[in-house]
PDB file of C-alpha atoms in Angstrom:
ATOM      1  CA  UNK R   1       1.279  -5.748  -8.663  1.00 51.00           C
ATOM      2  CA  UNK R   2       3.436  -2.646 -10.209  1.00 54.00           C
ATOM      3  CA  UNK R   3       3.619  -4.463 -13.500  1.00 55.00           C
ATOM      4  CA  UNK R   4       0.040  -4.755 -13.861  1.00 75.00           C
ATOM      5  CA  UNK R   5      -0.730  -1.180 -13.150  1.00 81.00           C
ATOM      6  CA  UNK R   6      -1.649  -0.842 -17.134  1.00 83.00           C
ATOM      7  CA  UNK R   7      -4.117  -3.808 -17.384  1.00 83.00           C
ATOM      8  CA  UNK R   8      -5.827  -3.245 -14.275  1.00 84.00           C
ATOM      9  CA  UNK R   9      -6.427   0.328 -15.312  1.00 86.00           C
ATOM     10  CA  UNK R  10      -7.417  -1.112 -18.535  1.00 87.00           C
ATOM     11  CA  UNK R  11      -9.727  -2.675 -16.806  1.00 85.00           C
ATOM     12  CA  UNK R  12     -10.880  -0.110 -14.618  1.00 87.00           C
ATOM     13  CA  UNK R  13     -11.729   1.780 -17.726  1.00 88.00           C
ATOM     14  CA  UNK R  14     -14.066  -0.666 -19.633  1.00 87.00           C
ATOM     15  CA  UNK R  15     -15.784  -0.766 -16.358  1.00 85.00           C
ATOM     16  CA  UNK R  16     -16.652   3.159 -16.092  1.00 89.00           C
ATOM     17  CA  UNK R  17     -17.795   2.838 -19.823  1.00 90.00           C
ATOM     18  CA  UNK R  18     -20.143  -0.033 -19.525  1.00 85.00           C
ATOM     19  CA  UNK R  19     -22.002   2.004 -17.235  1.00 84.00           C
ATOM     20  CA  UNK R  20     -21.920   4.991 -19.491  1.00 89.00           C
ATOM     21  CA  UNK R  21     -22.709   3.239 -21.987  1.00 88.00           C
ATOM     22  CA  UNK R  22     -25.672   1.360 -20.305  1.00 84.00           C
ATOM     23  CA  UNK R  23     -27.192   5.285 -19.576  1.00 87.00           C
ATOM     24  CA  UNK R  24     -27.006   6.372 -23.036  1.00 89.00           C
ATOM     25  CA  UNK R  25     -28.598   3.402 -24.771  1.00 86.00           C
ATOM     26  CA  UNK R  26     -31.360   3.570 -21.986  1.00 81.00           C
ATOM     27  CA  UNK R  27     -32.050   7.007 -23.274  1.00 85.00           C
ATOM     28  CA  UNK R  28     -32.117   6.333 -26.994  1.00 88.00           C
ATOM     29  CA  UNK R  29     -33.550   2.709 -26.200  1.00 82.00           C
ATOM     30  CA  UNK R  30     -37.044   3.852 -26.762  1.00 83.00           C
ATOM     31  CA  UNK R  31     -36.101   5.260 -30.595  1.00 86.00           C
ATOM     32  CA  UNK R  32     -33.757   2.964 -31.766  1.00 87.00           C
ATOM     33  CA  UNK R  33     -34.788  -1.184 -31.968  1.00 87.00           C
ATOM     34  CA  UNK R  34     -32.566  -3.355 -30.119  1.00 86.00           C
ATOM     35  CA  UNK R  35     -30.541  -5.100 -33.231  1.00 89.00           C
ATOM     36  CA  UNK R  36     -30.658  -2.215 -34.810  1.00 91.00           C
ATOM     37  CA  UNK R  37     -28.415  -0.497 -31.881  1.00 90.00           C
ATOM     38  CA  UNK R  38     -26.262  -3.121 -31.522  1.00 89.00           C
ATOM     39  CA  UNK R  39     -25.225  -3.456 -35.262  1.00 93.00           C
ATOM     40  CA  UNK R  40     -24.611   0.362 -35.300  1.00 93.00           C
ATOM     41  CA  UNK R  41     -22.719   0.054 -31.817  1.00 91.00           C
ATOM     42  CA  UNK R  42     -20.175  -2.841 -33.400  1.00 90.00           C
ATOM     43  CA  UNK R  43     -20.199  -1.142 -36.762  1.00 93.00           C
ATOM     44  CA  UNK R  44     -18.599   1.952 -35.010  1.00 94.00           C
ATOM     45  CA  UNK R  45     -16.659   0.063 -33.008  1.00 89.00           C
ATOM     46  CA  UNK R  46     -14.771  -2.098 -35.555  1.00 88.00           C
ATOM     47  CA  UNK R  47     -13.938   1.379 -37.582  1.00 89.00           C
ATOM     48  CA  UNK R  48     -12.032   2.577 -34.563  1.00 86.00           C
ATOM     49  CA  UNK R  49     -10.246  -0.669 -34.400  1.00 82.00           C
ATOM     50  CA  UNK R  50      -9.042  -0.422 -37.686  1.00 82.00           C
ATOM     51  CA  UNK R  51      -8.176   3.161 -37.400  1.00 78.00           C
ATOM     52  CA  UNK R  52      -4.065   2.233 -36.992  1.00 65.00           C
ATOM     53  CA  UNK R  53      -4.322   1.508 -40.740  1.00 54.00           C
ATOM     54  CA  UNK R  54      -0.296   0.419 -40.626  1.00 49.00           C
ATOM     55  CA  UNK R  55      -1.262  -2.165 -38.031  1.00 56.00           C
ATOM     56  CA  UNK R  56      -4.654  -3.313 -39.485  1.00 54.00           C
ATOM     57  CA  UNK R  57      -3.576  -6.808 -41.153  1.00 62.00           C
ATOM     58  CA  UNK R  58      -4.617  -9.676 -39.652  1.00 66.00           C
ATOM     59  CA  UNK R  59      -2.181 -12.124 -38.042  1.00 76.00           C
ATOM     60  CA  UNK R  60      -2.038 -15.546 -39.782  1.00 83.00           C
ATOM     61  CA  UNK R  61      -5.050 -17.843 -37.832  1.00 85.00           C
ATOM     62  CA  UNK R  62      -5.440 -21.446 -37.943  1.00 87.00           C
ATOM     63  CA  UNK R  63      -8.500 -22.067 -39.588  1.00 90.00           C
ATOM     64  CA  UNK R  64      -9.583 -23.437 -36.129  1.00 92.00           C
ATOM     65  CA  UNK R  65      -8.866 -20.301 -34.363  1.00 92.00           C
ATOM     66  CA  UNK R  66     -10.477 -18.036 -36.503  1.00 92.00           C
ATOM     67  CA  UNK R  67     -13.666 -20.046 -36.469  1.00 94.00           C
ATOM     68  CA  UNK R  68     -13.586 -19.645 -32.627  1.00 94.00           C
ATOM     69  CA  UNK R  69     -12.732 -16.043 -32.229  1.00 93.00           C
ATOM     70  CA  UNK R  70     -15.548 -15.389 -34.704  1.00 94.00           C
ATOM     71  CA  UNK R  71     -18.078 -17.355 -32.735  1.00 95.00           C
ATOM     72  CA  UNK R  72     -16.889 -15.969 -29.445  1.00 93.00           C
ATOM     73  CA  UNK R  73     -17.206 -12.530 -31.254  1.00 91.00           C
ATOM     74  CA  UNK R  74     -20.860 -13.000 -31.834  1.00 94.00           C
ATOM     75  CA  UNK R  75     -21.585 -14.506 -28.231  1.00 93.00           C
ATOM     76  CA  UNK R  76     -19.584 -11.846 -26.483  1.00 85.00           C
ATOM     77  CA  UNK R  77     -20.621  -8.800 -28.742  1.00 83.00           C
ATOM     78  CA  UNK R  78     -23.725  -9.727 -30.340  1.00 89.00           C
ATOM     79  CA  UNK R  79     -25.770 -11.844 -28.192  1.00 92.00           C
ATOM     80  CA  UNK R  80     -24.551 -10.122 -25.296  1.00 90.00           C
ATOM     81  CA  UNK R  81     -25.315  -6.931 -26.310  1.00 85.00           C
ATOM     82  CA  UNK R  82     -28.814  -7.947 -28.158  1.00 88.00           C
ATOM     83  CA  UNK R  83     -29.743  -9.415 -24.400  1.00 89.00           C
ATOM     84  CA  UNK R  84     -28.523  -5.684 -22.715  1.00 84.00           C
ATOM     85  CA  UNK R  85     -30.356  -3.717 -25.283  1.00 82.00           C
ATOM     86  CA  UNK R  86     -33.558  -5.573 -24.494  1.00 82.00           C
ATOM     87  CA  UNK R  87     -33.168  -5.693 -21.021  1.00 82.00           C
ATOM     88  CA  UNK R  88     -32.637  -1.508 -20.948  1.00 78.00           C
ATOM     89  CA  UNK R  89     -35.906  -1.188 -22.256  1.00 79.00           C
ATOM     90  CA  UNK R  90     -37.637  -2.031 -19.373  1.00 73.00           C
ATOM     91  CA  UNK R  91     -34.762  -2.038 -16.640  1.00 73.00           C
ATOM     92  CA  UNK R  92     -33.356   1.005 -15.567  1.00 72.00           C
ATOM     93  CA  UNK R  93     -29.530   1.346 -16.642  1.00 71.00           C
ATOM     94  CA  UNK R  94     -28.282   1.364 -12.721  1.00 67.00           C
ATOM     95  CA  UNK R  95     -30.401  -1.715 -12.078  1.00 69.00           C
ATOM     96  CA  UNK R  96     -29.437  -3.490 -15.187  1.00 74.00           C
ATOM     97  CA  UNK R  97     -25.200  -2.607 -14.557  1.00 70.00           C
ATOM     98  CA  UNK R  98     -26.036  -4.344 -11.058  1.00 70.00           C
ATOM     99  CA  UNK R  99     -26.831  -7.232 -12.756  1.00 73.00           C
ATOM    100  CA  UNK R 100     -24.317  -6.899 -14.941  1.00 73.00           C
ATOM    101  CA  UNK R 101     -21.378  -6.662 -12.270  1.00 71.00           C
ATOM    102  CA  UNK R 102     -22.110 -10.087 -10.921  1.00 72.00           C
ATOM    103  CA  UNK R 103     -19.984 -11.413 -13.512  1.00 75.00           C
ATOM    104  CA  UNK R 104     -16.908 -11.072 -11.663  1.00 70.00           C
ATOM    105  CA  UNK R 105     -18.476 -14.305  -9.199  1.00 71.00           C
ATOM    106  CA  UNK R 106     -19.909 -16.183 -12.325  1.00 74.00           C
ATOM    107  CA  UNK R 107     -16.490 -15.705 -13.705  1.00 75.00           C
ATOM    108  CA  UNK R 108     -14.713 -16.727 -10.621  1.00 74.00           C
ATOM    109  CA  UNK R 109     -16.823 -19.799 -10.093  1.00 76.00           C
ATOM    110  CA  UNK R 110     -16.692 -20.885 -13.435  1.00 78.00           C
ATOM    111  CA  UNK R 111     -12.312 -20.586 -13.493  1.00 76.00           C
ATOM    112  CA  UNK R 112     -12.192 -22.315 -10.502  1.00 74.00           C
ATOM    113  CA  UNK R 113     -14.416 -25.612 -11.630  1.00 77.00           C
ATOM    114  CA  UNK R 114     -12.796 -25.435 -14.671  1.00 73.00           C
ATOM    115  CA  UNK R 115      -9.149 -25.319 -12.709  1.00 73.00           C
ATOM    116  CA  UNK R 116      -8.339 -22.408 -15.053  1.00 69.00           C
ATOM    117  CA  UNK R 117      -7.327 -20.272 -11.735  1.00 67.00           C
ATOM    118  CA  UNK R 118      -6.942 -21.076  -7.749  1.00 72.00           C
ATOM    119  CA  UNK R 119      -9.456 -20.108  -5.007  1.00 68.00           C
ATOM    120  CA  UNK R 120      -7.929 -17.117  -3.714  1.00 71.00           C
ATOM    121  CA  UNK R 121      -9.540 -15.730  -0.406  1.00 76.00           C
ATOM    122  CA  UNK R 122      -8.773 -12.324  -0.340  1.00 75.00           C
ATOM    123  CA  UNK R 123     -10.048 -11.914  -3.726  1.00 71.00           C
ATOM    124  CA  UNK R 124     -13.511 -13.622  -3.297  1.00 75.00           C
ATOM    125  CA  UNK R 125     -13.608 -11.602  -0.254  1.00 80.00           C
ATOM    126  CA  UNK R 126     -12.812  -8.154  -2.365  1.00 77.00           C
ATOM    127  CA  UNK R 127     -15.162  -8.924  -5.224  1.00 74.00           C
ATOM    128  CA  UNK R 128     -17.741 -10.019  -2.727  1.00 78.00           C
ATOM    129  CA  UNK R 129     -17.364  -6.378  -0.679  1.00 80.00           C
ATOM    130  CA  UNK R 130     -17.501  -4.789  -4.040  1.00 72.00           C
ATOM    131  CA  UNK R 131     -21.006  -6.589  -5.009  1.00 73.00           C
ATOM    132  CA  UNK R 132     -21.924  -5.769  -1.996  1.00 79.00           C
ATOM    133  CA  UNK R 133     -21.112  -1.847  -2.876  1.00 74.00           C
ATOM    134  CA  UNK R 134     -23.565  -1.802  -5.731  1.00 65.00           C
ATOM    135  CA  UNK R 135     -26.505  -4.139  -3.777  1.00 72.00           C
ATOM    136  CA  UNK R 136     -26.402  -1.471  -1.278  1.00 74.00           C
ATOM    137  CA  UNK R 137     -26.799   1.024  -3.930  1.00 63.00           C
ATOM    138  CA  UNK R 138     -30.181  -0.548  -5.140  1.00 63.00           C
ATOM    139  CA  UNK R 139     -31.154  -1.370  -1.801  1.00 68.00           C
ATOM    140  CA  UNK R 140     -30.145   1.818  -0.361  1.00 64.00           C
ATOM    141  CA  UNK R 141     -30.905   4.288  -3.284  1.00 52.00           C
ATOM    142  CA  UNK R 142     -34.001   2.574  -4.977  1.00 52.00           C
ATOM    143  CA  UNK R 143     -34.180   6.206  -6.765  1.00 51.00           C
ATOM    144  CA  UNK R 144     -30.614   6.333  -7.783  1.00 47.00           C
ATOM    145  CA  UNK R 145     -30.643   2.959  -9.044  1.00 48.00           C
ATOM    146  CA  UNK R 146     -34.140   2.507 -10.325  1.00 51.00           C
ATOM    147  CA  UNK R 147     -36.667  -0.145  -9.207  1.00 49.00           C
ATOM    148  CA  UNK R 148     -37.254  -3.604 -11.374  1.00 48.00           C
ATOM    149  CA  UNK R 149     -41.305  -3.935 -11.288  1.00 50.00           C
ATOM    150  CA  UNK R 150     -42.889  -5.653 -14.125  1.00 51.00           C
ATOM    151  CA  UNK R 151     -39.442  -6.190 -15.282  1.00 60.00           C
ATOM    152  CA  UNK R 152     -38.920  -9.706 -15.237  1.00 68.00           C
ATOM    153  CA  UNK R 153     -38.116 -10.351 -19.151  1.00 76.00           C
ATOM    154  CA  UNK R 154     -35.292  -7.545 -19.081  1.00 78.00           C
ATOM    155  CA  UNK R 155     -33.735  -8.781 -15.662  1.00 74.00           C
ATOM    156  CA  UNK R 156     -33.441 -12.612 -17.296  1.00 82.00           C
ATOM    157  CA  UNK R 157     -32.337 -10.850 -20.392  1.00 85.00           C
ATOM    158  CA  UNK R 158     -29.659  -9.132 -18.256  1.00 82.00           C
ATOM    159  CA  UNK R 159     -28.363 -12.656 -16.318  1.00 82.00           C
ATOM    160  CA  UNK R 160     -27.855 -14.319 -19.557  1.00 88.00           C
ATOM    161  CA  UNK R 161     -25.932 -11.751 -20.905  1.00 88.00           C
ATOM    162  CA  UNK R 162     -23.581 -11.669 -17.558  1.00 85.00           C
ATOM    163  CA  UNK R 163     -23.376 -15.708 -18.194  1.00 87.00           C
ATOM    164  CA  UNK R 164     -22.395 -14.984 -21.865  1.00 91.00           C
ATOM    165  CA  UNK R 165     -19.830 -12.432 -20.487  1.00 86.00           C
ATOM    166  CA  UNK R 166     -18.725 -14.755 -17.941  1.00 84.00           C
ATOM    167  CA  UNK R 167     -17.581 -17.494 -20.047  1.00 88.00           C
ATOM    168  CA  UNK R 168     -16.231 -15.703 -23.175  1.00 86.00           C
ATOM    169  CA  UNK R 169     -13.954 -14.177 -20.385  1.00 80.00           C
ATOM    170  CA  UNK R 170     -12.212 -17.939 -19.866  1.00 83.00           C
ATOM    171  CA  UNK R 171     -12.742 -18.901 -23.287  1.00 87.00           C
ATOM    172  CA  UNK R 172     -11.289 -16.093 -24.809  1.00 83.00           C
ATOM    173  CA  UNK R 173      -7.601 -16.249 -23.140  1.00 81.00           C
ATOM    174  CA  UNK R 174      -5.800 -19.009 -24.798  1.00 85.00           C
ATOM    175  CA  UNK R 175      -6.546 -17.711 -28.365  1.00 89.00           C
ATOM    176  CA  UNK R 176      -4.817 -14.055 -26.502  1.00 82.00           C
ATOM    177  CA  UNK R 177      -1.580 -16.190 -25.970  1.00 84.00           C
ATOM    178  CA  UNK R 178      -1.613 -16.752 -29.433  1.00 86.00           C
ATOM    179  CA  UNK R 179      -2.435 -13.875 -31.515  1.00 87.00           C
ATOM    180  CA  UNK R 180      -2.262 -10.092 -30.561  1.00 84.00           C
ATOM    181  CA  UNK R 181      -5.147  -8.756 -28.241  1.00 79.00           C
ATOM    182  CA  UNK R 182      -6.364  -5.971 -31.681  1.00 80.00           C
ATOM    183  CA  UNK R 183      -6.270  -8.307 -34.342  1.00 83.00           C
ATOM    184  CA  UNK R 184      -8.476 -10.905 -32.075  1.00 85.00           C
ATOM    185  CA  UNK R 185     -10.660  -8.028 -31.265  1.00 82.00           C
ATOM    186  CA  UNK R 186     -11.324  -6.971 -34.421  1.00 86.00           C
ATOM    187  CA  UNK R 187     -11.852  -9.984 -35.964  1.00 89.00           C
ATOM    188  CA  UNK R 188     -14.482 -11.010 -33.151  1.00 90.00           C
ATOM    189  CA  UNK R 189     -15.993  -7.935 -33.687  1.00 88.00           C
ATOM    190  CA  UNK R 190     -16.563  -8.254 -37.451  1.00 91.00           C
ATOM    191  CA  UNK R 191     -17.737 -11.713 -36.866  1.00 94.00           C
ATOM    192  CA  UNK R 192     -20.577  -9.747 -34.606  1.00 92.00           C
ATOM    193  CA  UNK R 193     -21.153  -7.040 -37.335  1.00 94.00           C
ATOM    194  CA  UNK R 194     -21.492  -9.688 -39.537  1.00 94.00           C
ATOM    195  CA  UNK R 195     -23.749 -11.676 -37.939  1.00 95.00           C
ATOM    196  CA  UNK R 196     -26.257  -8.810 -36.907  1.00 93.00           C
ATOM    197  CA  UNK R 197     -26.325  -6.915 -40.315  1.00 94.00           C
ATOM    198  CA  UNK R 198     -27.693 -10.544 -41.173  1.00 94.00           C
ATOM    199  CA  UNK R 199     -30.163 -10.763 -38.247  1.00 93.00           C
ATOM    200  CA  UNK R 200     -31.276  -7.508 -38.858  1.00 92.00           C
ATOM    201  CA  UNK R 201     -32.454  -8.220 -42.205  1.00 92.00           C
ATOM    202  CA  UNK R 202     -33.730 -11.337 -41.231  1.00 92.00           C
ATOM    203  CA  UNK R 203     -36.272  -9.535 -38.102  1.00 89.00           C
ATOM    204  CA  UNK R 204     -37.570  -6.444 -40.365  1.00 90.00           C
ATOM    205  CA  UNK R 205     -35.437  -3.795 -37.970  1.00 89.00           C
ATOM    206  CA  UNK R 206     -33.523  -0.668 -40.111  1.00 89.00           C
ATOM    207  CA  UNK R 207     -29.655  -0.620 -40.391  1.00 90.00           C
ATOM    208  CA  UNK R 208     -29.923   2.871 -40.260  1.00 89.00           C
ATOM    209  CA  UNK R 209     -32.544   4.382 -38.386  1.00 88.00           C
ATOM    210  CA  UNK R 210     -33.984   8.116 -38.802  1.00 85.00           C
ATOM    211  CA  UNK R 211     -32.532   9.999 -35.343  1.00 86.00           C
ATOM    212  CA  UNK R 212     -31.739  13.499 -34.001  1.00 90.00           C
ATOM    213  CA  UNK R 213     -28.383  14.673 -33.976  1.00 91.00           C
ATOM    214  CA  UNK R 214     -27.987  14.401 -29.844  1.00 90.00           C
ATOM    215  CA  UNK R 215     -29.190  10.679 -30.827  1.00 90.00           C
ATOM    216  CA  UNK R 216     -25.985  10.362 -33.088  1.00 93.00           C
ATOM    217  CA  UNK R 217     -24.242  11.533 -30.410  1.00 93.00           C
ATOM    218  CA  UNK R 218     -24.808   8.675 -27.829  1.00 91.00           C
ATOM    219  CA  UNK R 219     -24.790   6.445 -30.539  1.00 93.00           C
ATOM    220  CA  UNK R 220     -21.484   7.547 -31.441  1.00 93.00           C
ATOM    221  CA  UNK R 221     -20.035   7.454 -28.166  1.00 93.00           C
ATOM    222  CA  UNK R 222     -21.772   3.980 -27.192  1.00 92.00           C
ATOM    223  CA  UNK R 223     -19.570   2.543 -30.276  1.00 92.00           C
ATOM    224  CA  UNK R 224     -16.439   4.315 -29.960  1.00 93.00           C
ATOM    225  CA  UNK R 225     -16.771   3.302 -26.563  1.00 90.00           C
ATOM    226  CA  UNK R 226     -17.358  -0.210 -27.466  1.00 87.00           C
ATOM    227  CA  UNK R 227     -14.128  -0.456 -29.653  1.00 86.00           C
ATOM    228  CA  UNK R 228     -11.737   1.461 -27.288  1.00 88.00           C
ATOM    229  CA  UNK R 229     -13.672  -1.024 -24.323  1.00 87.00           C
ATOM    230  CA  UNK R 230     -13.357  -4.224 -25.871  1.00 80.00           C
ATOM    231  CA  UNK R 231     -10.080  -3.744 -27.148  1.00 81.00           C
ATOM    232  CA  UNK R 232      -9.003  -3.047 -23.071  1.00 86.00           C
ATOM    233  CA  UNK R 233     -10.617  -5.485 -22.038  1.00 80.00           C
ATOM    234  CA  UNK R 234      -9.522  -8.183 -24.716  1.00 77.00           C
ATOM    235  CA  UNK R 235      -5.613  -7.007 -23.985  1.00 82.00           C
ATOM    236  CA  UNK R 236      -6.191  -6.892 -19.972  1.00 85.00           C
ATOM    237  CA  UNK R 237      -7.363 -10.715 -20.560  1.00 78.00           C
ATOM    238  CA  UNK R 238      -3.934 -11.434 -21.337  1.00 78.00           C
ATOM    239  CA  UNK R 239      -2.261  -9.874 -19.215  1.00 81.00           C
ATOM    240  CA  UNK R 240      -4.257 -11.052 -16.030  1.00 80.00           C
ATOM    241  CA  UNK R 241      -6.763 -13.565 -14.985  1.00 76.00           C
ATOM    242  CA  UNK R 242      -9.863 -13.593 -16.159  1.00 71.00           C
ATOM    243  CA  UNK R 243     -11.630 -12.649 -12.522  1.00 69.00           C
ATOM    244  CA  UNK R 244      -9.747  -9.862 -11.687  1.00 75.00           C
ATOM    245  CA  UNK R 245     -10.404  -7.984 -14.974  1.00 79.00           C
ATOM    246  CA  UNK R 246     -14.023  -8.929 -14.651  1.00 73.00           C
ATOM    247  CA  UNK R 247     -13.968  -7.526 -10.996  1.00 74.00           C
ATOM    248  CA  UNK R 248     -14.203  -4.144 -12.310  1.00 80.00           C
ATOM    249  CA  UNK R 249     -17.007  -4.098 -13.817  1.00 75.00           C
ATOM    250  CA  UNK R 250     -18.800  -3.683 -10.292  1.00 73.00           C
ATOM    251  CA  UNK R 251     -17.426   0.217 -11.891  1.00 79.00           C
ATOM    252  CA  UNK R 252     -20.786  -0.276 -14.218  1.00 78.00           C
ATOM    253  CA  UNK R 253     -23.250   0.389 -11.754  1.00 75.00           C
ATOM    254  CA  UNK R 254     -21.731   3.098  -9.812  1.00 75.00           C
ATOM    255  CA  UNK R 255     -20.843   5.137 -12.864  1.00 82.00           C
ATOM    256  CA  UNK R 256     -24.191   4.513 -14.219  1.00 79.00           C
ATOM    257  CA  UNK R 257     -25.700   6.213 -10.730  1.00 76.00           C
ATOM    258  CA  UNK R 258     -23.537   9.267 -11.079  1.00 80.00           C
ATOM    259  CA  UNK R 259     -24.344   9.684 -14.460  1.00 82.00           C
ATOM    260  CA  UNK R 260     -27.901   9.369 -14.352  1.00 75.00           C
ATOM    261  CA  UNK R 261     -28.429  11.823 -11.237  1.00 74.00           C
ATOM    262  CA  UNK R 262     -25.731  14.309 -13.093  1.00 77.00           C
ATOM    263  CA  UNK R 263     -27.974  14.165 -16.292  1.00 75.00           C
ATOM    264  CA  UNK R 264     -30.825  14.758 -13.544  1.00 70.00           C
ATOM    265  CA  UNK R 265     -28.690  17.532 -12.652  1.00 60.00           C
ATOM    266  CA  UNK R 266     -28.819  16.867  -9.352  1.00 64.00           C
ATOM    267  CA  UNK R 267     -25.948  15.946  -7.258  1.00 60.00           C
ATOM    268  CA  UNK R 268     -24.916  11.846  -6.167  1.00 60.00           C
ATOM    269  CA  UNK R 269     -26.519  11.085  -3.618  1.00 65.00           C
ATOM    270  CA  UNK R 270     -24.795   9.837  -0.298  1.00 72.00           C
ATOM    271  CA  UNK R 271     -25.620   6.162  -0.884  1.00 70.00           C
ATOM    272  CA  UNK R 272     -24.018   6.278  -4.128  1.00 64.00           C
ATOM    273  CA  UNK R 273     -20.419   7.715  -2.556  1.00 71.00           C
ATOM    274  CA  UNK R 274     -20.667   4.730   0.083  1.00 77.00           C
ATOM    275  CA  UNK R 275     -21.576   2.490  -2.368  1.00 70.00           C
ATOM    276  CA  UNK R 276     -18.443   3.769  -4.773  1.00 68.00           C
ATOM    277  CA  UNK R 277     -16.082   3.835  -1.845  1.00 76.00           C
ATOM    278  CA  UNK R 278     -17.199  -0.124  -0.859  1.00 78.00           C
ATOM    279  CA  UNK R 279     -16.441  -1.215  -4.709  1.00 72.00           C
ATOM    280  CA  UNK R 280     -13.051   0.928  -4.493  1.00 74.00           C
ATOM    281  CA  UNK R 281     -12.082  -0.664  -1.626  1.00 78.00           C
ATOM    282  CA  UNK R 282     -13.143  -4.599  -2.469  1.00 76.00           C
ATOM    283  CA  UNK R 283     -11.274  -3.981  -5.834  1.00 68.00           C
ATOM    284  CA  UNK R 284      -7.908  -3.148  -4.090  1.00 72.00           C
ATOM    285  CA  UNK R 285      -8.883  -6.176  -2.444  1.00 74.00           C
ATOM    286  CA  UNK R 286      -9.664  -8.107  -5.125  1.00 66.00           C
ATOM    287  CA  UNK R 287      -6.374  -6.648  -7.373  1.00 62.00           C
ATOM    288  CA  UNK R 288      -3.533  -7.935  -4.218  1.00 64.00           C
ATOM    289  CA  UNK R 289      -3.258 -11.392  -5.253  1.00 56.00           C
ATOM    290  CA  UNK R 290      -0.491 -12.294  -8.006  1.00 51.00           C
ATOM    291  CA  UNK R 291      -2.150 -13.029 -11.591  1.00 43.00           C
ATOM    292  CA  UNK R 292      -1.316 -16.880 -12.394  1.00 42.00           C
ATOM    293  CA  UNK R 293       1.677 -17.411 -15.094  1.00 42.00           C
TER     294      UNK R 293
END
């Protein structure tokens, strides 16, 4: 597993910023609309992906190839994120990053029917012990991970987003083998930017929005977040299999926890350090087997 040490902590890190990222847009969720975040999260995001100007061309695509990046672009960033932003305005962030982390089992099932990877017991049984971390932490903690009355819309909202994430995780890695892991990202990116500057228009909602300066703030850091995130997550993809990089994002809901008793300033509550050591240990579970060739 020494070799993988980079992409798993790749992974490891666009876990911990989903659920940062989840608390921040819950707190400027009531201000901004939801398209109108998500363009400005991508539009950010993009920028810092072309920030290594000498590395900024694009690779040569087949006109194929480029047609499906793009549309996985605007599944996995703008769809997605469209369905996350609307479910965070009536889900609390911990609640909705639960939801979120079941992705790693949708992802799993979905590689396995589709023979894209081999049941592998020990890491069903780790990414099992590490959903079971963050169900304990909304069973457990209902006030550290918030409670889902009257919340029905945003919890669907949330599934189909962890079904979108799901399979652009498969889809995604053949087109990696191909072309480099930041020229696919940016170009699915500005396929998403794209595509909600355009919906944006089309629903009535502001590109940019009046806000406070701590507003700018989070949504700063929710989009360089999003360009650093995607762009590990993306080059983790091809590296390793598509359900062991989605296994960390069982990180989301546990980070989201700390962060939102922190801003409470108050300290994690017990539950929460059970529930972080359960996903710790079912992802060194899940991480043991040997990624496939």
């Amino acid at each position: 597993m020494g070799k993988d040490l980079d992409a798993l902590a790749a992974a490891a890190a666009v876990g911990t910023l989903v659920g940062a990222a989840m608390v921040l847009t819950r707190m400027v969720s009531p201000d901004v609309p939801p398209a109108t975040l998500a363009f400005l999260r991508y539009l950010i995001g993009v920028l810092v992906l072309l920030l290594p100007l000498h590395r900024a061309r694009f690779p040569s695509y087949a006109p194929r190839d480029a047609v499906g990046i793009a549309v996985l672009g605007i599944f996995q960033f703008a769809i997605l994120i469209l369905l996350l932003n609307h479910a965070l305005i009536s889900v609390p962030a911990t609640t909705c990053a639960l939801v979120f982390s079941t992705m790693p089992l949708m992802t799993m099932c979905l590689a396995v029917m589709a023979r894209r990877e081999r049941f592998d017991a020990w890491r069903s049984a780790g990414i099992a012990m590490a959903f079971g971390g963050v169900a304990y932490l909304l069973l457990a903690a209902p006030a550290a991970a918030g409670t889902v009355r009257g919340a029905g819309f945003g919890i669907a909202a949330a599934v189909g987003a962890t079904v979108i994430g799901a399979s652009t995780s498969l889809l995604y890695r053949p087109y990696l083998r191909r072309y480099p892991a930041l020229a696919t990202c940016r170009l699915a990116m500005l396929a998403a930017v794209l595509f909600l500057s355009a919906y944006c228009l089309a629903v009535s909602e502001p590109l940019m929005p009046a806000l406070t300066p701590p507003q700018w703030l989070a949504v700063g850091f929710i989009g360089v977040s999003s360009g650093v995130g995607y762009f590990c997550w993306l080059w983790a993809l091809a590296k390793l299999e598509a359900s062991k990089v989605a296994a960390f994002q069982a990180l989301g809901p546990v980070t989201a926890a700390v962060l939102e008793a922190l801003l409470g300033k108050r300290l994690p509550a017990a539950e929460v350090m059970l529930a972080l050591a359960l996903v710790c240990l079912g992802l060194f579970l899940a991480t043991r087997s040997r990624a496939l060739p």
